[in-house]
XYZ file of N, CA and C in Angstrom:
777
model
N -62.548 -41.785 -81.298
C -61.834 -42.925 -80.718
C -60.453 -43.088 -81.363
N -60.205 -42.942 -82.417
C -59.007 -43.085 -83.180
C -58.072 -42.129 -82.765
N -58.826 -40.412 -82.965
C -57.670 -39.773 -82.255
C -57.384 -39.894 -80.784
N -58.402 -40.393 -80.100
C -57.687 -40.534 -78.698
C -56.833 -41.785 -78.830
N -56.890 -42.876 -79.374
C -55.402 -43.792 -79.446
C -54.759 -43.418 -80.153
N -54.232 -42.295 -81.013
C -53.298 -41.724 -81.717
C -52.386 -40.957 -80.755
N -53.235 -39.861 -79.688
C -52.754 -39.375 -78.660
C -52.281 -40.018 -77.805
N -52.712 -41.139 -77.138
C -52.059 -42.082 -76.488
C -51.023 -42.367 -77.125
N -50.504 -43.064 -78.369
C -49.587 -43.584 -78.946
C -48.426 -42.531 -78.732
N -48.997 -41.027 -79.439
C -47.579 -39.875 -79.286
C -47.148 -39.805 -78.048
N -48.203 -39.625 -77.005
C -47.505 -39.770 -75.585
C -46.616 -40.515 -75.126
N -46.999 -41.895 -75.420
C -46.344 -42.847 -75.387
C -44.724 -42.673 -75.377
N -45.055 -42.604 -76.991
C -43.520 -42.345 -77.899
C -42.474 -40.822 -77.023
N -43.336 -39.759 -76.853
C -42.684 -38.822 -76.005
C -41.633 -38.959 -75.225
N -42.789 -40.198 -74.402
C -42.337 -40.243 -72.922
C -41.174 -41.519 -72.647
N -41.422 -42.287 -73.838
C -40.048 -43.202 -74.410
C -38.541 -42.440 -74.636
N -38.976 -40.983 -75.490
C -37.770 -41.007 -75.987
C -37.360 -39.695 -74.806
N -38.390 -39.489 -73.921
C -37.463 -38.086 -72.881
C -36.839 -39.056 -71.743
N -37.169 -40.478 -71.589
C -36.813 -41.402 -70.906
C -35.623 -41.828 -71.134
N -34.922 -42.209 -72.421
C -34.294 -42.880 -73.498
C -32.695 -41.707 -73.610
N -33.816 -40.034 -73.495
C -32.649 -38.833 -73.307
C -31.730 -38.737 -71.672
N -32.988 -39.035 -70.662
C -32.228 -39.036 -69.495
C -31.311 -40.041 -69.166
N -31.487 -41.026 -69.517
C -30.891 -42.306 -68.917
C -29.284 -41.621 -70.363
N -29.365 -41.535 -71.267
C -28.314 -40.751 -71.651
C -27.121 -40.300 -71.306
N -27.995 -38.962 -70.841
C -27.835 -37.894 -70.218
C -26.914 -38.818 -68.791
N -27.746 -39.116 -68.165
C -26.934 -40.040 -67.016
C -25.894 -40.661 -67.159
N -25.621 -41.585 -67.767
C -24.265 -42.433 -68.367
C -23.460 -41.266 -68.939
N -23.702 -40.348 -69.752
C -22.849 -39.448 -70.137
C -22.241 -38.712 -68.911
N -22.746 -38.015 -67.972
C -22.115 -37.721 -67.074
C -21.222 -38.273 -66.312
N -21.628 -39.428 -66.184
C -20.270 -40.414 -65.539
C -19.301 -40.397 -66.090
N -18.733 -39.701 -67.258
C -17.589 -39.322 -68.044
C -17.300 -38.239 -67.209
N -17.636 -37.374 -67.049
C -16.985 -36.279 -66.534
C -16.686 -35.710 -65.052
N -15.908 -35.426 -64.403
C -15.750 -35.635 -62.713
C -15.229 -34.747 -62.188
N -15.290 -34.321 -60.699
C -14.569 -32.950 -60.602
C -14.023 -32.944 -59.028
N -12.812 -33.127 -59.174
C -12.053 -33.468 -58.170
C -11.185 -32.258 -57.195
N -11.277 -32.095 -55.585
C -11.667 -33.009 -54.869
C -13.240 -32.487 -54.922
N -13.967 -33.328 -54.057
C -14.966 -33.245 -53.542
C -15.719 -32.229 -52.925
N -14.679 -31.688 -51.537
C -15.085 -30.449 -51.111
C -13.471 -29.644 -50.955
N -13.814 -28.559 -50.792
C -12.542 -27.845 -50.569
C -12.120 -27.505 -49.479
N -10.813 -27.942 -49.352
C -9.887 -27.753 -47.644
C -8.826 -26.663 -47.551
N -9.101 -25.636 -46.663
C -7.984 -24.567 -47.013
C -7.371 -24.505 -45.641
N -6.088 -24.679 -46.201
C -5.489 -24.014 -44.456
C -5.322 -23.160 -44.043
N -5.993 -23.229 -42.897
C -6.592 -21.173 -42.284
C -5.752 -20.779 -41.420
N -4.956 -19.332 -41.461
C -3.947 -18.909 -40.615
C -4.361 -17.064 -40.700
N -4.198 -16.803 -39.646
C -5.165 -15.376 -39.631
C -4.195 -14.323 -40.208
N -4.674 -13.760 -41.072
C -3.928 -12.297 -42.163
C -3.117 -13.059 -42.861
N -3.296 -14.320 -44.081
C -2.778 -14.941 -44.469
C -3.612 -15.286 -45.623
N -3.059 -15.084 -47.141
C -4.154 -15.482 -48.121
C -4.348 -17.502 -47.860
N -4.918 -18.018 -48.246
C -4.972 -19.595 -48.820
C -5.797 -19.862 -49.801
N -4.937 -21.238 -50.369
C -5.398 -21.548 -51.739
C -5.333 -22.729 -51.736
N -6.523 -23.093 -52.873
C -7.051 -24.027 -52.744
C -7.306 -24.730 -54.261
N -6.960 -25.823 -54.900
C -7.604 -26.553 -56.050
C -8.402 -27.128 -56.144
N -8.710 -27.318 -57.796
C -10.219 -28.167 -58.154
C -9.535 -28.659 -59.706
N -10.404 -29.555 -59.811
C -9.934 -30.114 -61.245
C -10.980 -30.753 -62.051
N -11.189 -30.473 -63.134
C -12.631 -30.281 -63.776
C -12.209 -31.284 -65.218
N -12.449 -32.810 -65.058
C -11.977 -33.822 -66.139
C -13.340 -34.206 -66.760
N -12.927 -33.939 -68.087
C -14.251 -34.657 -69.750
C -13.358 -35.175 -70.417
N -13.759 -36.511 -69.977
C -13.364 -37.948 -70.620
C -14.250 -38.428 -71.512
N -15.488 -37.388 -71.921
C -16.280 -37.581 -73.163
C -15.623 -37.230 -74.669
N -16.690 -37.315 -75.281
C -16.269 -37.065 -76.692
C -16.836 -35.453 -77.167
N -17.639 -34.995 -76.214
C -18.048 -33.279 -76.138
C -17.515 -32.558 -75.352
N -17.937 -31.056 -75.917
C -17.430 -30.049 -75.100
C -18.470 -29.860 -73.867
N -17.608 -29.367 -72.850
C -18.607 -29.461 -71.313
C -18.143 -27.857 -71.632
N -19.303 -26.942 -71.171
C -18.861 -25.389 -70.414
C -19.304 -25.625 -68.917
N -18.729 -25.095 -68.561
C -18.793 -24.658 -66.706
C -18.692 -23.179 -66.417
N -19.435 -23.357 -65.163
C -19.222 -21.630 -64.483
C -19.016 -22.430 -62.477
N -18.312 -21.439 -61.753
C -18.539 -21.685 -60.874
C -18.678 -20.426 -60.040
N -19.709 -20.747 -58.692
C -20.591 -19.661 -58.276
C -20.365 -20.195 -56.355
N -20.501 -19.548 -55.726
C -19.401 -19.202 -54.591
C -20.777 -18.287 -53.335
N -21.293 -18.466 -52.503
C -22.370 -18.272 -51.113
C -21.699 -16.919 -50.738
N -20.079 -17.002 -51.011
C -19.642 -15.454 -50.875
C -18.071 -15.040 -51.464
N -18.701 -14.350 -52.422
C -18.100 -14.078 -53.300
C -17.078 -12.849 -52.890
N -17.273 -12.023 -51.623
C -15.938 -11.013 -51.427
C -15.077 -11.838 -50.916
N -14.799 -12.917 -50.225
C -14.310 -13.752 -49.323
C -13.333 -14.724 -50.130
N -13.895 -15.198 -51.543
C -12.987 -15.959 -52.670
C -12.917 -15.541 -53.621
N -11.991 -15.866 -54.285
C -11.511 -15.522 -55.780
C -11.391 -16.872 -56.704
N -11.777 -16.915 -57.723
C -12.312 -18.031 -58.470
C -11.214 -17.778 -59.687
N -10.243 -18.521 -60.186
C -9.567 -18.351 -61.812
C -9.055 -19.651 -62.025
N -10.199 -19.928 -63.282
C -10.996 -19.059 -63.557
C -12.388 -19.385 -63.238
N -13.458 -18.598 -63.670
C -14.654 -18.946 -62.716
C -15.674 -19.457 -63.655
N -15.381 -19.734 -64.694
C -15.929 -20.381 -66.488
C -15.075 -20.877 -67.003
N -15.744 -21.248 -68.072
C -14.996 -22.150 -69.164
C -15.456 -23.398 -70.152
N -14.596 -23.358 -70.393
C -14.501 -25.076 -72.000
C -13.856 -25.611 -71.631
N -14.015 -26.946 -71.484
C -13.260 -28.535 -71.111
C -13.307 -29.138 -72.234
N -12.102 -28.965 -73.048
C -12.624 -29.685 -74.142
C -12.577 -31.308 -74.073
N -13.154 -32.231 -75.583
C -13.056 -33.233 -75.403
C -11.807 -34.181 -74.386
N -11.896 -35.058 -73.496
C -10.772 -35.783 -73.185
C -9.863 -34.779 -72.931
N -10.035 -33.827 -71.841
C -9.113 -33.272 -71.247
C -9.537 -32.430 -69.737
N -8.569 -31.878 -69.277
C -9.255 -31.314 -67.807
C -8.671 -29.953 -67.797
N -9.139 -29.020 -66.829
C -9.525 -27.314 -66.341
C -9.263 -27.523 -64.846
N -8.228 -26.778 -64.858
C -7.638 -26.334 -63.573
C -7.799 -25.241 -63.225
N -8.393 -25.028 -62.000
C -9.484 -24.219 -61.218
C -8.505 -23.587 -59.602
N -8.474 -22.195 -59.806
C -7.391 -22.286 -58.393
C -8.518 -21.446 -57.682
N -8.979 -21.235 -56.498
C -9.832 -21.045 -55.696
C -8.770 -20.224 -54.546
N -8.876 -18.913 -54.216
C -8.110 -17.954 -53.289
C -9.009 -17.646 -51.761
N -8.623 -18.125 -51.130
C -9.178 -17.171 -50.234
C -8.446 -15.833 -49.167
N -9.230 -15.059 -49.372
C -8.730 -13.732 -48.877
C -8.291 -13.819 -47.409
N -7.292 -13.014 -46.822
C -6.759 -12.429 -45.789
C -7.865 -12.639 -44.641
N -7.637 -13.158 -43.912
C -9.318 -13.536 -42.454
C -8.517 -12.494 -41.214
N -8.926 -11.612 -40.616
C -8.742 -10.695 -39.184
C -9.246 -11.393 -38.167
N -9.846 -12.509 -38.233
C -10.281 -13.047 -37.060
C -10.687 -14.544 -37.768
N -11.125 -15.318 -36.876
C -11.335 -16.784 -37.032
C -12.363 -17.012 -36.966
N -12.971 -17.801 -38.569
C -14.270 -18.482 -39.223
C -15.184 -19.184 -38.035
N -16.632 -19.216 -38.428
C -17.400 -20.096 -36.845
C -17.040 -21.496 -37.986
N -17.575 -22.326 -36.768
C -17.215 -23.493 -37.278
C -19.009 -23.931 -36.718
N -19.236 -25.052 -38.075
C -18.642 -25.380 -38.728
C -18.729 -24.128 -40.197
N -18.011 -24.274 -41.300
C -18.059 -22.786 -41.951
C -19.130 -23.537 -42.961
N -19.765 -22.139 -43.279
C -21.026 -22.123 -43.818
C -21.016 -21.756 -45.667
N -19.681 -21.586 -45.925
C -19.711 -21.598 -47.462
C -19.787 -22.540 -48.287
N -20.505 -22.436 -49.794
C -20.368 -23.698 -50.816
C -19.928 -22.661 -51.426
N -19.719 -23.848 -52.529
C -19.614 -23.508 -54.089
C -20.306 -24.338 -54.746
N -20.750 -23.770 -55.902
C -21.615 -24.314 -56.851
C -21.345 -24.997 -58.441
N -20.705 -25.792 -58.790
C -19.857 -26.285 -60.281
C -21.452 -26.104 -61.401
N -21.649 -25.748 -62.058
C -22.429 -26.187 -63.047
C -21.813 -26.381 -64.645
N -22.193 -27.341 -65.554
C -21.386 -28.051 -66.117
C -23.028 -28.150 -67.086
N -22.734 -28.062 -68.263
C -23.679 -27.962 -69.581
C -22.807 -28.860 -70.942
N -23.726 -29.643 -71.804
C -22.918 -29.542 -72.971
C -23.286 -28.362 -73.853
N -21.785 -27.821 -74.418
C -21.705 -26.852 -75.267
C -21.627 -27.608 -76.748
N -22.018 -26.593 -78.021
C -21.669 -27.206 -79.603
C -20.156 -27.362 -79.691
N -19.790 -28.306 -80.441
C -18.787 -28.847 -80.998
C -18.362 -27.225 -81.846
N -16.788 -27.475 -81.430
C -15.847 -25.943 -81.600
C -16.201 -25.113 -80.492
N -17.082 -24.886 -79.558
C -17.227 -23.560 -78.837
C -15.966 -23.405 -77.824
N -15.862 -21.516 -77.948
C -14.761 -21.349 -77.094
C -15.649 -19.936 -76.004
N -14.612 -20.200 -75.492
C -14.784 -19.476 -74.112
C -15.392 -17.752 -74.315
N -15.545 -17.179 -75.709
C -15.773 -16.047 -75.914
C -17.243 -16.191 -76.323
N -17.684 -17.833 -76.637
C -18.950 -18.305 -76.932
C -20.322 -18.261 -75.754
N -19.556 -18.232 -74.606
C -20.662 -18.896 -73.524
C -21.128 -17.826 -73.515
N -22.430 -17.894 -72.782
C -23.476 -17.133 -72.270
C -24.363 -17.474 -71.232
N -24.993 -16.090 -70.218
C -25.819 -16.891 -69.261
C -26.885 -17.902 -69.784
N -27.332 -17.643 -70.518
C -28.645 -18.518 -71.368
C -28.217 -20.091 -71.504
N -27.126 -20.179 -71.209
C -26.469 -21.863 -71.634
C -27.123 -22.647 -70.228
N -26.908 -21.930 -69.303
C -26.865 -22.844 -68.048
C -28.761 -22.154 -67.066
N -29.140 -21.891 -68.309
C -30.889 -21.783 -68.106
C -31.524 -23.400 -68.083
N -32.361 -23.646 -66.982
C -32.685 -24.868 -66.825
C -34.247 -24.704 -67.739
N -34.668 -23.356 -67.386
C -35.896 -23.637 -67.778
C -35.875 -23.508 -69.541
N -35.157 -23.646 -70.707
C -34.539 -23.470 -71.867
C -34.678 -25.687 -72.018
N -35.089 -26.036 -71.181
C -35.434 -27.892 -71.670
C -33.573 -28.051 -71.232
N -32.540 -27.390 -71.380
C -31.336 -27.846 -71.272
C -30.900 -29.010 -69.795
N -30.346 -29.792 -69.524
C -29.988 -30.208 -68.314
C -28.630 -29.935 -68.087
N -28.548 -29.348 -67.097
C -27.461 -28.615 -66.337
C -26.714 -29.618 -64.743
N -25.604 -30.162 -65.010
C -25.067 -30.570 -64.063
C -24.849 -29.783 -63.182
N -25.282 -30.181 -61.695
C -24.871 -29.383 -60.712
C -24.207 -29.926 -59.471
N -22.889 -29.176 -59.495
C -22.165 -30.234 -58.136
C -21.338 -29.369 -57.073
N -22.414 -29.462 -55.822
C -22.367 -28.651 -54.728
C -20.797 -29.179 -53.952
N -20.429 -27.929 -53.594
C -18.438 -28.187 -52.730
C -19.036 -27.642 -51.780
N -18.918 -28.333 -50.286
C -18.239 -27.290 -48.898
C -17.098 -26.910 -48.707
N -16.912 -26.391 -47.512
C -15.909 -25.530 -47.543
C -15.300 -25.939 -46.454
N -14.039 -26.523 -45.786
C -13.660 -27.067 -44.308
C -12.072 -26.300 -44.206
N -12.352 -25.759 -43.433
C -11.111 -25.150 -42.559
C -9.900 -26.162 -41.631
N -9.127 -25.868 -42.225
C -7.750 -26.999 -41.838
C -6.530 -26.467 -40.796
N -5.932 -26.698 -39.669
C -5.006 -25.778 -39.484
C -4.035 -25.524 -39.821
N -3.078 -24.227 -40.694
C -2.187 -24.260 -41.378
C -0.512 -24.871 -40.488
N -0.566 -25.431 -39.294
C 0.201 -25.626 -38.848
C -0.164 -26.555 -37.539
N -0.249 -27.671 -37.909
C -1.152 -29.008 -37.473
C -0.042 -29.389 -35.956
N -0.679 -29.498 -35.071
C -0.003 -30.007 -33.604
C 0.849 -31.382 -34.133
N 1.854 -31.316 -33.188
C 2.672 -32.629 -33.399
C 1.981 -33.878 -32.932
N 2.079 -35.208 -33.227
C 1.272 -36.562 -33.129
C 1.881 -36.280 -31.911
N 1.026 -37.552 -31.091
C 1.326 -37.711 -29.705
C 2.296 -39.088 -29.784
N 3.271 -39.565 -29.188
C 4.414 -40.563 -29.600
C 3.214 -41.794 -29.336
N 3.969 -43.187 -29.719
C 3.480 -43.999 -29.779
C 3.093 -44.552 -28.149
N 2.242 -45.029 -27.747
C 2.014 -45.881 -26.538
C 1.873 -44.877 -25.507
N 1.687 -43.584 -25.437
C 1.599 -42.551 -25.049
C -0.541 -42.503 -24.399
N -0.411 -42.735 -23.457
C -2.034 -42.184 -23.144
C -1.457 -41.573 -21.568
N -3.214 -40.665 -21.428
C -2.839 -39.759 -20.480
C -2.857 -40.232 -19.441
N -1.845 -39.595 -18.401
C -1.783 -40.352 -17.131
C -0.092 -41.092 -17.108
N 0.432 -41.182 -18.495
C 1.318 -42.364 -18.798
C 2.348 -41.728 -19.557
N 4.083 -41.649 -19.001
C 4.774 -40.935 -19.369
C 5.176 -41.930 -20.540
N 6.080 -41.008 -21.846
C 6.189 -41.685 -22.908
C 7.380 -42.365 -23.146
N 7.275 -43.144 -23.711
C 8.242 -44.463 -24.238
C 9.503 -43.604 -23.384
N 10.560 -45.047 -23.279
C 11.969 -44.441 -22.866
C 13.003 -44.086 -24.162
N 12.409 -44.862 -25.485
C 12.752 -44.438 -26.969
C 12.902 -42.955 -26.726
N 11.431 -42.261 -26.459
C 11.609 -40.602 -26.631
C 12.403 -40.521 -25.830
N 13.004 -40.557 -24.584
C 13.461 -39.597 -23.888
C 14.974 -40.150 -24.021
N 15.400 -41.415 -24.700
C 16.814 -41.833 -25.577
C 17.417 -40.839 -26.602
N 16.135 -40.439 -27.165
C 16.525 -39.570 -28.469
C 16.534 -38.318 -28.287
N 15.692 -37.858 -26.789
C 15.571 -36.296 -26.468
C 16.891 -36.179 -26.016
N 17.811 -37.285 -25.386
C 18.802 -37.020 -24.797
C 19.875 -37.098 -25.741
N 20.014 -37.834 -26.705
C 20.837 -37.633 -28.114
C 20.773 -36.669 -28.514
N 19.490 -35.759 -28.609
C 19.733 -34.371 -29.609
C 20.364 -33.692 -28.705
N 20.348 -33.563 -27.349
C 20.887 -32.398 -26.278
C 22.226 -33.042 -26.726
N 22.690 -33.821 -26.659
C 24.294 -34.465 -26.789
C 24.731 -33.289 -28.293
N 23.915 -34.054 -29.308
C 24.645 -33.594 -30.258
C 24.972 -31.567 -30.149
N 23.566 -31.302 -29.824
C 23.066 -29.683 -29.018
C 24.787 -29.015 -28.744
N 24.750 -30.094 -27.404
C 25.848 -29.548 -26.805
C 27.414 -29.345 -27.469
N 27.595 -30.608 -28.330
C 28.883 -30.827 -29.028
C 28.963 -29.567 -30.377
N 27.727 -29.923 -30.510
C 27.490 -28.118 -31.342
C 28.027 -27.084 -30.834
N 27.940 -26.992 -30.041
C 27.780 -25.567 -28.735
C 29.576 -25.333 -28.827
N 29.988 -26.229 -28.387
C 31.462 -26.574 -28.118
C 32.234 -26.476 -29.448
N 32.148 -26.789 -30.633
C 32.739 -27.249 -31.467
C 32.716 -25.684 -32.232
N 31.445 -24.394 -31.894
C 31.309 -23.579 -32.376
C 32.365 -22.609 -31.511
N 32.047 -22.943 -29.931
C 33.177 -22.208 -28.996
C 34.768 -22.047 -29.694
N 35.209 -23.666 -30.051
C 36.582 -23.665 -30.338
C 37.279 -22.530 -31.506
N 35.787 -23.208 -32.148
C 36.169 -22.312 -33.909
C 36.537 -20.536 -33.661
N 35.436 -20.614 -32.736
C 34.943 -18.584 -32.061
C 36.569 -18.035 -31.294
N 37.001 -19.157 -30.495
C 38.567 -18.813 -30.112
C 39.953 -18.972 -30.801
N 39.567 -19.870 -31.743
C 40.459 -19.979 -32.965
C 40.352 -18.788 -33.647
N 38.966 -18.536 -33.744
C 39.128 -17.041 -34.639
C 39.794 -15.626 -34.311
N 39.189 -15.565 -32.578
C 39.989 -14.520 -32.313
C 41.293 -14.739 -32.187
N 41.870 -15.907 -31.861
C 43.624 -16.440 -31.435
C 44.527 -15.682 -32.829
N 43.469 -16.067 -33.860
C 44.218 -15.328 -35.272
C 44.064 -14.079 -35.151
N 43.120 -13.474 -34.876
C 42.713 -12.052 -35.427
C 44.046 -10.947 -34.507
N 43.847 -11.190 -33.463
C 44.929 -11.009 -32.203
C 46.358 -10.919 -33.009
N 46.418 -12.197 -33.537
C 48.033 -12.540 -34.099
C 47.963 -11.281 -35.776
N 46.864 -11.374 -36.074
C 47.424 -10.346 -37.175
C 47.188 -9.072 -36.949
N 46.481 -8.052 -35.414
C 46.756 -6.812 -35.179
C 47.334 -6.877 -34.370
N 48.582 -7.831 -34.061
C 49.753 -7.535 -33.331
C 50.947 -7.240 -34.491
N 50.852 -8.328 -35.551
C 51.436 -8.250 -36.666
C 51.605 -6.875 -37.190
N 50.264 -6.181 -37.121
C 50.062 -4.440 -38.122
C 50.607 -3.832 -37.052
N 51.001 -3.749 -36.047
C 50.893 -2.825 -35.073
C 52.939 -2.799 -34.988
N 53.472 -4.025 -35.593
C 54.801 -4.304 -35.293
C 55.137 -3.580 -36.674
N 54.209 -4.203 -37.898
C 54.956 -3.082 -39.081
C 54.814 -1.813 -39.359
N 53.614 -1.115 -38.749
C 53.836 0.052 -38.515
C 54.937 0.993 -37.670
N 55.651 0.156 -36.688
C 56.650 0.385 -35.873
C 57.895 0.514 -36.898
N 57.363 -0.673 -37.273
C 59.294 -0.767 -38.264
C 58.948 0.256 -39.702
N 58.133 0.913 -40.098
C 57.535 1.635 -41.283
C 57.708 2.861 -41.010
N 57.565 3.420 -39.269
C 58.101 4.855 -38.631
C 59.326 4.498 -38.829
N 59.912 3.825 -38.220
C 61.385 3.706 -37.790
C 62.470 3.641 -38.868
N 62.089 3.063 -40.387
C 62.395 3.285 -41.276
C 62.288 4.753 -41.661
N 61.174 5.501 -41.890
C 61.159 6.831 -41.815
C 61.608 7.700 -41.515
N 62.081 7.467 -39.692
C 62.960 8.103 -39.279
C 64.544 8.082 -39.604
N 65.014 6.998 -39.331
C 66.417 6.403 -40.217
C 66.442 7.188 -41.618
N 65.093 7.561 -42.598
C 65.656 8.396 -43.788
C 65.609 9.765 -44.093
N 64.694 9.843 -43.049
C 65.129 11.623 -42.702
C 66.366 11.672 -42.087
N 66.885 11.178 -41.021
C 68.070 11.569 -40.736
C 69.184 10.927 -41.794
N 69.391 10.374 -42.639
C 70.161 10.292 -43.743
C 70.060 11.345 -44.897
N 69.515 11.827 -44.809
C 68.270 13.015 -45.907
C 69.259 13.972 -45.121
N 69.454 14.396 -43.995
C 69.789 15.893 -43.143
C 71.429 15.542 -43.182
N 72.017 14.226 -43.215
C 73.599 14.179 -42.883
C 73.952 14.316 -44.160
N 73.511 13.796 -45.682
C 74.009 14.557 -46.961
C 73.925 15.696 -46.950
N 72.287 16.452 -46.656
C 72.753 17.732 -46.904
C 73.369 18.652 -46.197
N 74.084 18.526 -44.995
C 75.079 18.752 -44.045
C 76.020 18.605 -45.147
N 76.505 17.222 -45.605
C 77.671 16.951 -46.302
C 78.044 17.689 -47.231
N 76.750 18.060 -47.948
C 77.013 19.003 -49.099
C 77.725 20.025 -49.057
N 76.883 20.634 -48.225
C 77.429 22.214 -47.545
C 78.830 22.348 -46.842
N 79.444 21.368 -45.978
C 80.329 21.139 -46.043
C 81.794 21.580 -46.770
N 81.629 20.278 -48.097
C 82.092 20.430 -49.230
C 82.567 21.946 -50.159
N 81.152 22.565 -50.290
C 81.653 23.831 -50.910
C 82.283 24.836 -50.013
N 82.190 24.510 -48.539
C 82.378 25.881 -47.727
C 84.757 25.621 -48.109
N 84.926 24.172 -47.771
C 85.810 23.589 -48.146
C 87.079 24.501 -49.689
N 85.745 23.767 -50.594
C 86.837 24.248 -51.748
C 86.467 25.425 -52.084
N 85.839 25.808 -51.518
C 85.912 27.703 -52.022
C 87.473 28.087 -51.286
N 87.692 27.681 -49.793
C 88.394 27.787 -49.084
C 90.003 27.409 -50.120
N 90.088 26.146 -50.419
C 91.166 25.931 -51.473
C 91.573 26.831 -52.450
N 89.995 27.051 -53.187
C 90.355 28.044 -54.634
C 90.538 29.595 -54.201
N 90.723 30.107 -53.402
C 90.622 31.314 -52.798
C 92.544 31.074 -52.508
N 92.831 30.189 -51.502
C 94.287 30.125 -51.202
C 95.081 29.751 -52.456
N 94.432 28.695 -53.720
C 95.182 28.843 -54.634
C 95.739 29.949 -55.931
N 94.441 31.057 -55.672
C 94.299 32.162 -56.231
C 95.206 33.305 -55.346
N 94.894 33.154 -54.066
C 96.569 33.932 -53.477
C 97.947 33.749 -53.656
N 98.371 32.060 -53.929
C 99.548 31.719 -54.397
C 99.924 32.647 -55.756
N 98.791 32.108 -56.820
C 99.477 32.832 -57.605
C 99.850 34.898 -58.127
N 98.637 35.146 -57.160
C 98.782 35.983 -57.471
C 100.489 36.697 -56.881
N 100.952 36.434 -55.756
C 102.154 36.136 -55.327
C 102.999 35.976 -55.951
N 102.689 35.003 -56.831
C 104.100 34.801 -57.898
C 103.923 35.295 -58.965
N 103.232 36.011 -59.238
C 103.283 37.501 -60.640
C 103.537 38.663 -59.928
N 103.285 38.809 -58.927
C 103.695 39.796 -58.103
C 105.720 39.897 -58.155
N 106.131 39.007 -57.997
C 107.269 38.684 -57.601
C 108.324 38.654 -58.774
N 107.674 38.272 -59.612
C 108.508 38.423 -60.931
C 108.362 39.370 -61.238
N 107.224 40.442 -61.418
C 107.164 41.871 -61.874
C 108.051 43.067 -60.995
């Protein structure tokens, strides 16, 4: 009789303090949060997208995490583990690969966050699969993400007061007619500039075309100054040879004459 109320009593006490651990365990987690909720990527076909997560311990322990993915050729996880240390957060970038064709809807991927406390100091070269073993007595946070497809290039709103059947405000079609205005004054203002440009271009290969004229014509003017010196030259000596020849007959004349 004694040991069966002794056994009762330890049970008791057990089942106090695995009670005493969860409720813990519970409040402690409400420290730590992992934002957003589910993940939204905007889907555009042969186009990577990316996507964030943000992994905050506003406790006084270290949290390790791993995160685990329904299909893993399809995303890229960096990083896909880790240490959060005390009072701080882990930024999580989530890739998804190049798509050849378009996801069924609705899309059928999760992801999986699991979140453990690690010992005080552990680093990221510390973890192991054995941490996030449930059947090891450990409790392992687990916080399931879907996956929702967004379009990377969202249709324009429909204007205000706009239902079908019912043409829209006279606002829009004030302002559709302002942009054609400005459109047009564009149009025009680019014309002027486009004939201004050629009006010049015109004026300066008429310009090259006049100094090349006067650049021959100079040319010519110095060749023929070039040909009337050396005319002149020749000239000249045919000249005084002519002199020194008749002055060399004089005298010879007058030694002649005295002898």
């Amino acid at each position: 009789m004694f040991l069966f109320i002794f056994f009762i009593f330890s049970v008791k006490n057990q089942l106090k303090e695995n009670l005493n651990l969860l409720i813990w365990i519970h409040e402690y987690w409400r420290f730590y949060s992992i934002h957003p909720s589910e993940l939204k990527f905007p889907f555009e076909l042969r186009r990577q997208s990316v996507c964030h997560m943000q992994l905050t311990n506003k406790t006084d322990k270290y949290v390790s995490f791993k995160v685990k993915t329904t299909n893993p050729t399809k995303y890229s996880v960096r990083p896909n583990s880790g240490i959060v240390l005390p009072g701080s957060s882990c930024n999580v970038t989530v890739t998804m690969q190049a798509q050849k064709e378009a996801p069924p809807e609705p899309c059928r991927d999760k992801f999986l966050i699991q979140s453990v406390i690690a010992p005080d100091g552990s680093t990221n070269q510390d973890m192991t699969p054995e941490m996030f073993n449930k059947e090891d007595g450990r409790v392992v946070k687990e916080f399931k993400m879907r996956v929702i497809y967004i379009p990377a290039n969202p249709p324009s709103p429909v204007p205000e007061g706009s239902e079908e059947g019912t043409p829209p405000r006279a606002s829009s079609q004030e302002n559709g007619n302002q942009n054609f205005e400005e459109v047009s004054r564009s149009l025009e203002d680019t014309k002027e500039k486009s004939s201004e440009a050629w009006s010049a271009i015109s004026k300066l290969t008429d310009k090259k075309a006049s100094a090349l004229q006067q650049n021959q014509r100079l040319r010519q003017e110095l060749e023929m100054m070039r040909k009337d010196i050396s005319k002149s030259r020749s000239g000249g000596f045919s000249l005084m040879f002519a002199i020194l020849v008749g002055l060399l007959g004089v005298l010879i004349g007058y030694l002649v004459k005295r002898s």
